PDB file of C-alpha atoms in Angstrom:
ATOM      1  CA  UNK A  15      -1.926   5.723 -12.827  1.00  0.00           C
ATOM      2  CA  UNK A  16      -3.760   5.176 -16.051  1.00  0.00           C
ATOM      3  CA  UNK A  17      -6.897   6.426 -17.273  1.00  0.00           C
ATOM      4  CA  UNK A  18      -7.363   3.904 -19.682  1.00  0.00           C
ATOM      5  CA  UNK A  19      -8.841   0.538 -19.837  1.00  0.00           C
ATOM      6  CA  UNK A  20      -6.988  -0.607 -23.013  1.00  0.00           C
ATOM      7  CA  UNK A  21      -3.663   0.468 -21.309  1.00  0.00           C
ATOM      8  CA  UNK A  22      -4.631  -1.609 -17.874  1.00  0.00           C
ATOM      9  CA  UNK A  23      -5.698  -5.026 -20.550  1.00  0.00           C
ATOM     10  CA  UNK A  24      -2.498  -4.467 -21.264  1.00  0.00           C
ATOM     11  CA  UNK A  25      -0.348  -4.298 -18.537  1.00  0.00           C
ATOM     12  CA  UNK A  26      -2.799  -8.353 -18.122  1.00  0.00           C
ATOM     13  CA  UNK A  27      -0.890  -9.342 -21.267  1.00  0.00           C
ATOM     14  CA  UNK A  28       2.402  -8.157 -20.494  1.00  0.00           C
ATOM     15  CA  UNK A  29       1.706 -10.511 -16.494  1.00  0.00           C
ATOM     16  CA  UNK A  30       0.183 -13.180 -18.203  1.00  0.00           C
ATOM     17  CA  UNK A  31       3.148 -13.802 -20.892  1.00  0.00           C
ATOM     18  CA  UNK A  32       5.713 -13.157 -17.835  1.00  0.00           C
ATOM     19  CA  UNK A  33       4.536 -15.515 -15.611  1.00  0.00           C
ATOM     20  CA  UNK A  34       4.855 -18.109 -18.197  1.00  0.00           C
ATOM     21  CA  UNK A  35       8.240 -17.918 -18.507  1.00  0.00           C
ATOM     22  CA  UNK A  36       8.708 -17.435 -14.991  1.00  0.00           C
ATOM     23  CA  UNK A  37       5.767 -18.836 -12.224  1.00  0.00           C
ATOM     24  CA  UNK A  38       8.080 -16.950 -10.140  1.00  0.00           C
ATOM     25  CA  UNK A  39       7.790 -13.927 -11.131  1.00  0.00           C
ATOM     26  CA  UNK A  40       6.021 -11.067  -8.424  1.00  0.00           C
ATOM     27  CA  UNK A  41       3.217  -8.319  -9.878  1.00  0.00           C
ATOM     28  CA  UNK A  42       2.995  -5.832  -7.121  1.00  0.00           C
ATOM     29  CA  UNK A  43      -1.143  -4.229  -8.366  1.00  0.00           C
ATOM     30  CA  UNK A  44      -1.258  -0.395  -6.710  1.00  0.00           C
ATOM     31  CA  UNK A  45      -5.226   0.241  -8.356  1.00  0.00           C
ATOM     32  CA  UNK A  46      -4.737   3.448  -8.772  1.00  0.00           C
ATOM     33  CA  UNK A  47      -8.860   5.102  -8.755  1.00  0.00           C
ATOM     34  CA  UNK A  48      -9.657   7.036  -6.261  1.00  0.00           C
ATOM     35  CA  UNK A  49      -9.436   8.329  -2.480  1.00  0.00           C
ATOM     36  CA  UNK A  50     -11.126   9.843   0.768  1.00  0.00           C
ATOM     37  CA  UNK A  51     -10.881  12.725   0.722  1.00  0.00           C
ATOM     38  CA  UNK A  52     -12.958  14.519   4.961  1.00  0.00           C
ATOM     39  CA  UNK A  53     -14.439  11.026   5.097  1.00  0.00           C
ATOM     40  CA  UNK A  54     -16.453  11.208   1.529  1.00  0.00           C
ATOM     41  CA  UNK A  55     -14.296   8.775  -0.811  1.00  0.00           C
ATOM     42  CA  UNK A  56     -13.552   9.477  -5.014  1.00  0.00           C
ATOM     43  CA  UNK A  57     -12.767   8.367  -8.372  1.00  0.00           C
ATOM     44  CA  UNK A  58      -9.760  10.549 -10.445  1.00  0.00           C
ATOM     45  CA  UNK A  59      -9.936   7.974 -12.703  1.00  0.00           C
ATOM     46  CA  UNK A  60     -13.190   7.133 -14.866  1.00  0.00           C
ATOM     47  CA  UNK A  61     -15.191   4.658 -12.991  1.00  0.00           C
ATOM     48  CA  UNK A  62     -15.206   2.368 -16.771  1.00  0.00           C
ATOM     49  CA  UNK A  63     -11.096   1.265 -15.274  1.00  0.00           C
ATOM     50  CA  UNK A  64     -13.334   0.213 -12.123  1.00  0.00           C
ATOM     51  CA  UNK A  65     -14.213  -3.657 -13.521  1.00  0.00           C
ATOM     52  CA  UNK A  66     -11.408  -3.945 -15.471  1.00  0.00           C
ATOM     53  CA  UNK A  67      -8.863  -3.316 -12.171  1.00  0.00           C
ATOM     54  CA  UNK A  68     -11.403  -6.230 -10.827  1.00  0.00           C
ATOM     55  CA  UNK A  69     -11.932  -8.903 -13.144  1.00  0.00           C
ATOM     56  CA  UNK A  70      -8.501  -8.443 -14.783  1.00  0.00           C
ATOM     57  CA  UNK A  71      -5.884  -7.075 -12.959  1.00  0.00           C
ATOM     58  CA  UNK A  72      -6.524  -7.762  -9.354  1.00  0.00           C
ATOM     59  CA  UNK A  73      -6.539 -11.546  -9.925  1.00  0.00           C
ATOM     60  CA  UNK A  74      -3.297 -12.167 -11.873  1.00  0.00           C
ATOM     61  CA  UNK A  75      -1.491  -9.527  -9.393  1.00  0.00           C
ATOM     62  CA  UNK A  76      -0.183 -10.914  -6.756  1.00  0.00           C
ATOM     63  CA  UNK A  77       1.148  -8.402  -3.874  1.00  0.00           C
ATOM     64  CA  UNK A  78      -2.310  -5.567  -3.509  1.00  0.00           C
ATOM     65  CA  UNK A  79      -2.101  -2.184  -2.049  1.00  0.00           C
ATOM     66  CA  UNK A  80      -4.818  -0.379  -2.588  1.00  0.00           C
ATOM     67  CA  UNK A  81      -6.084   2.487   0.298  1.00  0.00           C
ATOM     68  CA  UNK A  82      -9.760   1.900   2.100  1.00  0.00           C
ATOM     69  CA  UNK A  83     -11.792   3.179  -1.186  1.00  0.00           C
ATOM     70  CA  UNK A  84     -10.123   1.146  -3.648  1.00  0.00           C
ATOM     71  CA  UNK A  85     -10.423  -1.489  -1.596  1.00  0.00           C
ATOM     72  CA  UNK A  86     -14.409  -0.529  -0.411  1.00  0.00           C
ATOM     73  CA  UNK A  87     -14.333  -0.036  -4.449  1.00  0.00           C
ATOM     74  CA  UNK A  88     -12.441  -2.791  -5.713  1.00  0.00           C
ATOM     75  CA  UNK A  89     -14.978  -5.565  -3.181  1.00  0.00           C
ATOM     76  CA  UNK A  90     -18.292  -3.483  -3.568  1.00  0.00           C
ATOM     77  CA  UNK A  91     -18.196  -3.262  -0.121  1.00  0.00           C
ATOM     78  CA  UNK A  92     -18.189  -1.088   2.702  1.00  0.00           C
ATOM     79  CA  UNK A  93     -15.679  -0.219   6.017  1.00  0.00           C
ATOM     80  CA  UNK A  94     -16.724   1.381   8.751  1.00  0.00           C
ATOM     81  CA  UNK A  95     -14.546  -1.373  11.765  1.00  0.00           C
ATOM     82  CA  UNK A  96     -12.075  -3.455  11.730  1.00  0.00           C
ATOM     83  CA  UNK A  97     -13.833  -6.675  11.128  1.00  0.00           C
ATOM     84  CA  UNK A  98     -15.481  -4.629   7.801  1.00  0.00           C
ATOM     85  CA  UNK A  99     -11.698  -4.190   6.545  1.00  0.00           C
ATOM     86  CA  UNK A 100     -10.520  -7.801   7.413  1.00  0.00           C
ATOM     87  CA  UNK A 101     -14.124  -9.169   5.566  1.00  0.00           C
ATOM     88  CA  UNK A 102     -12.831  -6.812   2.892  1.00  0.00           C
ATOM     89  CA  UNK A 103      -9.723  -8.723   2.222  1.00  0.00           C
ATOM     90  CA  UNK A 104     -10.092 -11.833   3.470  1.00  0.00           C
ATOM     91  CA  UNK A 105     -12.695 -11.241  -0.827  1.00  0.00           C
ATOM     92  CA  UNK A 106      -9.926  -9.160  -1.948  1.00  0.00           C
ATOM     93  CA  UNK A 107      -7.886 -13.156  -1.445  1.00  0.00           C
ATOM     94  CA  UNK A 108     -10.334 -14.514  -3.225  1.00  0.00           C
ATOM     95  CA  UNK A 109     -10.148 -12.458  -6.329  1.00  0.00           C
ATOM     96  CA  UNK A 110      -6.638 -13.513  -6.207  1.00  0.00           C
ATOM     97  CA  UNK A 111      -3.935 -12.074  -4.470  1.00  0.00           C
ATOM     98  CA  UNK A 112      -1.564 -14.220  -1.093  1.00  0.00           C
ATOM     99  CA  UNK A 113      -0.590 -10.095   0.277  1.00  0.00           C
ATOM    100  CA  UNK A 114      -3.441  -7.305   0.372  1.00  0.00           C
ATOM    101  CA  UNK A 115      -2.234  -4.214   2.069  1.00  0.00           C
ATOM    102  CA  UNK A 116      -4.684  -1.496   2.856  1.00  0.00           C
ATOM    103  CA  UNK A 117      -2.189   1.237   2.917  1.00  0.00           C
ATOM    104  CA  UNK A 118      -4.515   3.939   4.364  1.00  0.00           C
ATOM    105  CA  UNK A 119      -7.551   4.569   6.214  1.00  0.00           C
ATOM    106  CA  UNK A 120     -10.192   6.212   8.245  1.00  0.00           C
ATOM    107  CA  UNK A 121      -9.816   3.957  11.131  1.00  0.00           C
ATOM    108  CA  UNK A 122      -9.930   4.841  14.535  1.00  0.00           C
ATOM    109  CA  UNK A 123      -6.552   4.006  15.823  1.00  0.00           C
ATOM    110  CA  UNK A 124      -5.928   2.202  19.421  1.00  0.00           C
ATOM    111  CA  UNK A 125      -3.033   5.006  19.674  1.00  0.00           C
ATOM    112  CA  UNK A 126      -5.508   7.982  18.809  1.00  0.00           C
ATOM    113  CA  UNK A 127      -7.069  11.353  16.072  1.00  0.00           C
ATOM    114  CA  UNK A 128      -1.970  11.931  15.541  1.00  0.00           C
ATOM    115  CA  UNK A 129      -1.775   8.208  13.997  1.00  0.00           C
ATOM    116  CA  UNK A 130      -3.014   6.482  10.648  1.00  0.00           C
ATOM    117  CA  UNK A 131      -4.377   2.976  10.359  1.00  0.00           C
ATOM    118  CA  UNK A 132      -3.204   0.402   6.951  1.00  0.00           C
ATOM    119  CA  UNK A 133      -4.264  -3.347   8.519  1.00  0.00           C
ATOM    120  CA  UNK A 134      -1.707  -6.257   5.391  1.00  0.00           C
ATOM    121  CA  UNK A 135      -3.395  -9.984   4.928  1.00  0.00           C
ATOM    122  CA  UNK A 136      -1.077 -12.622   3.965  1.00  0.00           C
ATOM    123  CA  UNK A 137      -2.557 -16.433   3.022  1.00  0.00           C
ATOM    124  CA  UNK A 138       0.125 -18.999   2.560  1.00  0.00           C
ATOM    125  CA  UNK A 139       0.066 -22.464   1.938  1.00  0.00           C
ATOM    126  CA  UNK A 140       1.510 -24.862   4.619  1.00  0.00           C
ATOM    127  CA  UNK A 141       4.091 -27.584   4.263  1.00  0.00           C
ATOM    128  CA  UNK A 142       0.858 -30.347   4.895  1.00  0.00           C
ATOM    129  CA  UNK A 143      -1.568 -28.341   2.322  1.00  0.00           C
ATOM    130  CA  UNK A 144      -2.727 -26.376   4.894  1.00  0.00           C
ATOM    131  CA  UNK A 145      -3.635 -22.763   4.480  1.00  0.00           C
ATOM    132  CA  UNK A 146      -3.204 -19.593   7.013  1.00  0.00           C
ATOM    133  CA  UNK A 147      -3.737 -16.102   7.229  1.00  0.00           C
ATOM    134  CA  UNK A 148      -1.340 -13.624   9.243  1.00  0.00           C
ATOM    135  CA  UNK A 149      -2.758 -10.243   9.467  1.00  0.00           C
ATOM    136  CA  UNK A 150      -1.298  -6.952  10.965  1.00  0.00           C
ATOM    137  CA  UNK A 151      -2.076  -3.697  11.955  1.00  0.00           C
ATOM    138  CA  UNK A 152       0.393  -0.407  11.329  1.00  0.00           C
ATOM    139  CA  UNK A 153      -0.321   2.692  12.628  1.00  0.00           C
ATOM    140  CA  UNK A 154       2.281   4.944  11.771  1.00  0.00           C
ATOM    141  CA  UNK A 155       2.492   9.378  12.560  1.00  0.00           C
ATOM    142  CA  UNK A 156       0.325  11.805  10.413  1.00  0.00           C
ATOM    143  CA  UNK A 157       1.986  13.596   8.236  1.00  0.00           C
ATOM    144  CA  UNK A 158       1.017  17.219   7.603  1.00  0.00           C
ATOM    145  CA  UNK A 159       2.417  17.551   4.594  1.00  0.00           C
ATOM    146  CA  UNK A 160       1.495  16.756   0.998  1.00  0.00           C
ATOM    147  CA  UNK A 161       3.903  14.375  -1.308  1.00  0.00           C
ATOM    148  CA  UNK A 162       3.688  13.029  -4.340  1.00  0.00           C
ATOM    149  CA  UNK A 163       5.386   9.004  -5.514  1.00  0.00           C
ATOM    150  CA  UNK A 164       4.606   8.274  -1.441  1.00  0.00           C
ATOM    151  CA  UNK A 165       2.580   5.323  -2.943  1.00  0.00           C
ATOM    152  CA  UNK A 166       5.450   4.210  -5.218  1.00  0.00           C
ATOM    153  CA  UNK A 167       7.963   4.473  -3.300  1.00  0.00           C
ATOM    154  CA  UNK A 168       6.046   2.037  -0.553  1.00  0.00           C
ATOM    155  CA  UNK A 169       4.428  -0.202  -3.597  1.00  0.00           C
ATOM    156  CA  UNK A 170       8.367  -1.013  -4.222  1.00  0.00           C
ATOM    157  CA  UNK A 171       9.382  -0.925  -0.688  1.00  0.00           C
ATOM    158  CA  UNK A 172       6.707  -3.303   0.370  1.00  0.00           C
ATOM    159  CA  UNK A 173       7.417  -6.168  -3.074  1.00  0.00           C
ATOM    160  CA  UNK A 174      11.123  -5.470  -2.367  1.00  0.00           C
ATOM    161  CA  UNK A 175      11.135  -6.791   2.263  1.00  0.00           C
ATOM    162  CA  UNK A 176       7.643  -8.988   1.235  1.00  0.00           C
ATOM    163  CA  UNK A 177      11.088 -10.608  -1.659  1.00  0.00           C
ATOM    164  CA  UNK A 178      13.561 -11.049   1.987  1.00  0.00           C
ATOM    165  CA  UNK A 179      10.764 -11.715   3.695  1.00  0.00           C
ATOM    166  CA  UNK A 180       8.434 -13.893   2.707  1.00  0.00           C
ATOM    167  CA  UNK A 181       5.934 -15.190   4.753  1.00  0.00           C
ATOM    168  CA  UNK A 182       6.090 -12.349   7.275  1.00  0.00           C
ATOM    169  CA  UNK A 183       4.104 -10.138   6.463  1.00  0.00           C
ATOM    170  CA  UNK A 184       4.470  -8.719  10.078  1.00  0.00           C
ATOM    171  CA  UNK A 185       8.876  -7.283   9.359  1.00  0.00           C
ATOM    172  CA  UNK A 186       8.051  -6.906   5.834  1.00  0.00           C
ATOM    173  CA  UNK A 187       5.251  -3.705   6.703  1.00  0.00           C
ATOM    174  CA  UNK A 188       7.568  -2.280   9.891  1.00  0.00           C
ATOM    175  CA  UNK A 189      10.450  -2.623   7.419  1.00  0.00           C
ATOM    176  CA  UNK A 190       8.550  -0.649   4.725  1.00  0.00           C
ATOM    177  CA  UNK A 191       6.868   1.931   6.701  1.00  0.00           C
ATOM    178  CA  UNK A 192       9.512   2.407   9.185  1.00  0.00           C
ATOM    179  CA  UNK A 193      11.639   3.292   5.921  1.00  0.00           C
ATOM    180  CA  UNK A 194       8.471   5.669   4.995  1.00  0.00           C
ATOM    181  CA  UNK A 195       8.664   7.589   8.296  1.00  0.00           C
ATOM    182  CA  UNK A 196      12.451   8.357   7.621  1.00  0.00           C
ATOM    183  CA  UNK A 197      12.151   9.879   3.930  1.00  0.00           C
ATOM    184  CA  UNK A 198       9.374  11.585   5.186  1.00  0.00           C
ATOM    185  CA  UNK A 199      10.944  13.122   8.305  1.00  0.00           C
ATOM    186  CA  UNK A 200      13.823  13.680   6.106  1.00  0.00           C
ATOM    187  CA  UNK A 201      12.223  15.446   3.508  1.00  0.00           C
ATOM    188  CA  UNK A 202       9.542  17.673   5.121  1.00  0.00           C
ATOM    189  CA  UNK A 203      12.851  18.647   7.642  1.00  0.00           C
ATOM    190  CA  UNK A 204      14.642  19.138   4.452  1.00  0.00           C
ATOM    191  CA  UNK A 205      11.706  21.671   2.419  1.00  0.00           C
ATOM    192  CA  UNK A 206      11.414  23.858   5.570  1.00  0.00           C
ATOM    193  CA  UNK A 207      14.601  25.159   5.822  1.00  0.00           C
ATOM    194  CA  UNK A 208      14.810  25.447   1.784  1.00  0.00           C
ATOM    195  CA  UNK A 209      10.783  27.150   2.531  1.00  0.00           C
ATOM    196  CA  UNK A 210      11.849  30.342   4.968  1.00  0.00           C
ATOM    197  CA  UNK A 211      11.010  29.879   9.143  1.00  0.00           C
ATOM    198  CA  UNK A 212       7.180  31.262   8.818  1.00  0.00           C
ATOM    199  CA  UNK A 213       6.901  30.076   5.915  1.00  0.00           C
ATOM    200  CA  UNK A 214       5.189  26.508   4.101  1.00  0.00           C
ATOM    201  CA  UNK A 215       7.166  24.570   1.521  1.00  0.00           C
ATOM    202  CA  UNK A 216       6.159  24.184  -1.503  1.00  0.00           C
ATOM    203  CA  UNK A 217       5.777  20.798  -4.051  1.00  0.00           C
ATOM    204  CA  UNK A 218       9.359  20.707  -4.693  1.00  0.00           C
ATOM    205  CA  UNK A 219      10.473  21.623  -2.082  1.00  0.00           C
ATOM    206  CA  UNK A 220       8.655  17.959  -0.266  1.00  0.00           C
ATOM    207  CA  UNK A 221      10.215  16.869  -3.330  1.00  0.00           C
ATOM    208  CA  UNK A 222      10.342  12.889  -2.023  1.00  0.00           C
ATOM    209  CA  UNK A 223      14.483  13.042   0.397  1.00  0.00           C
ATOM    210  CA  UNK A 224      15.087   9.375  -1.339  1.00  0.00           C
ATOM    211  CA  UNK A 225      18.466  10.126  -2.247  1.00  0.00           C
ATOM    212  CA  UNK A 226      19.478  11.538   0.926  1.00  0.00           C
ATOM    213  CA  UNK A 227      17.442   8.527   2.166  1.00  0.00           C
ATOM    214  CA  UNK A 228      19.379   5.206   0.580  1.00  0.00           C
ATOM    215  CA  UNK A 229      20.898   3.935   4.117  1.00  0.00           C
ATOM    216  CA  UNK A 230      17.219   4.018   5.749  1.00  0.00           C
ATOM    217  CA  UNK A 231      15.614   2.435   2.775  1.00  0.00           C
ATOM    218  CA  UNK A 232      18.621  -0.795   2.956  1.00  0.00           C
ATOM    219  CA  UNK A 233      18.329  -0.580   5.924  1.00  0.00           C
ATOM    220  CA  UNK A 234      16.009   0.884   8.020  1.00  0.00           C
ATOM    221  CA  UNK A 235      15.652   1.000  12.061  1.00  0.00           C
ATOM    222  CA  UNK A 236      12.309   0.059  13.217  1.00  0.00           C
ATOM    223  CA  UNK A 237      10.605   2.842  14.782  1.00  0.00           C
ATOM    224  CA  UNK A 238       6.368   1.933  13.068  1.00  0.00           C
ATOM    225  CA  UNK A 239       5.781  -1.760  15.226  1.00  0.00           C
ATOM    226  CA  UNK A 240       3.492  -4.082  13.824  1.00  0.00           C
ATOM    227  CA  UNK A 241       0.475  -5.754  15.191  1.00  0.00           C
ATOM    228  CA  UNK A 242      -0.533  -9.261  14.871  1.00  0.00           C
ATOM    229  CA  UNK A 243      -4.429 -10.042  15.490  1.00  0.00           C
TER     230      UNK A 243
END
């Protein structure tokens, strides 16, 4: 998250310099620009950051994790259907990243209104030089609470699990999203206990229980499955 174009330009310089020293370095970019509330999207950073993300930052990223609104901003294309989302991810691939995960969307989940859809796409080059794309859908239970740091946790775990499963986005996303669910459920349980019966937990009580979730982060039980599209 930044509100300054010069900061973004420096990120690009640093990534390029590090990749010159280590071509295997993997850069994950979460292009934090805005989100949708009640179906309406709005930016919470200055608009002049968008062209810098689109033209300079995304092209040097290996993995990007935009939400639906951010994916729409980067491509100039609205998402109304899953087909639209897949085409938007192809447009994002064309900008540079081999892995694209739209972390949240307002698409209708096949499992029902209590579920949130994330979509992922991974392009890889096979031994014979041909390219193939793996696309997945993940439906995770909606959580009725506001947390701080979930995007950071998601990006960090996606980096870790794609490193362990470099050519299996399905497994990497299942482990990432399952671990997220374990952390969030543990956080809610703890927050409600602190707030007391009938009271709504405050932001301090909803601080993510990451240390307490160490085992779930390291080796999560898979409770959210991905569907290959």
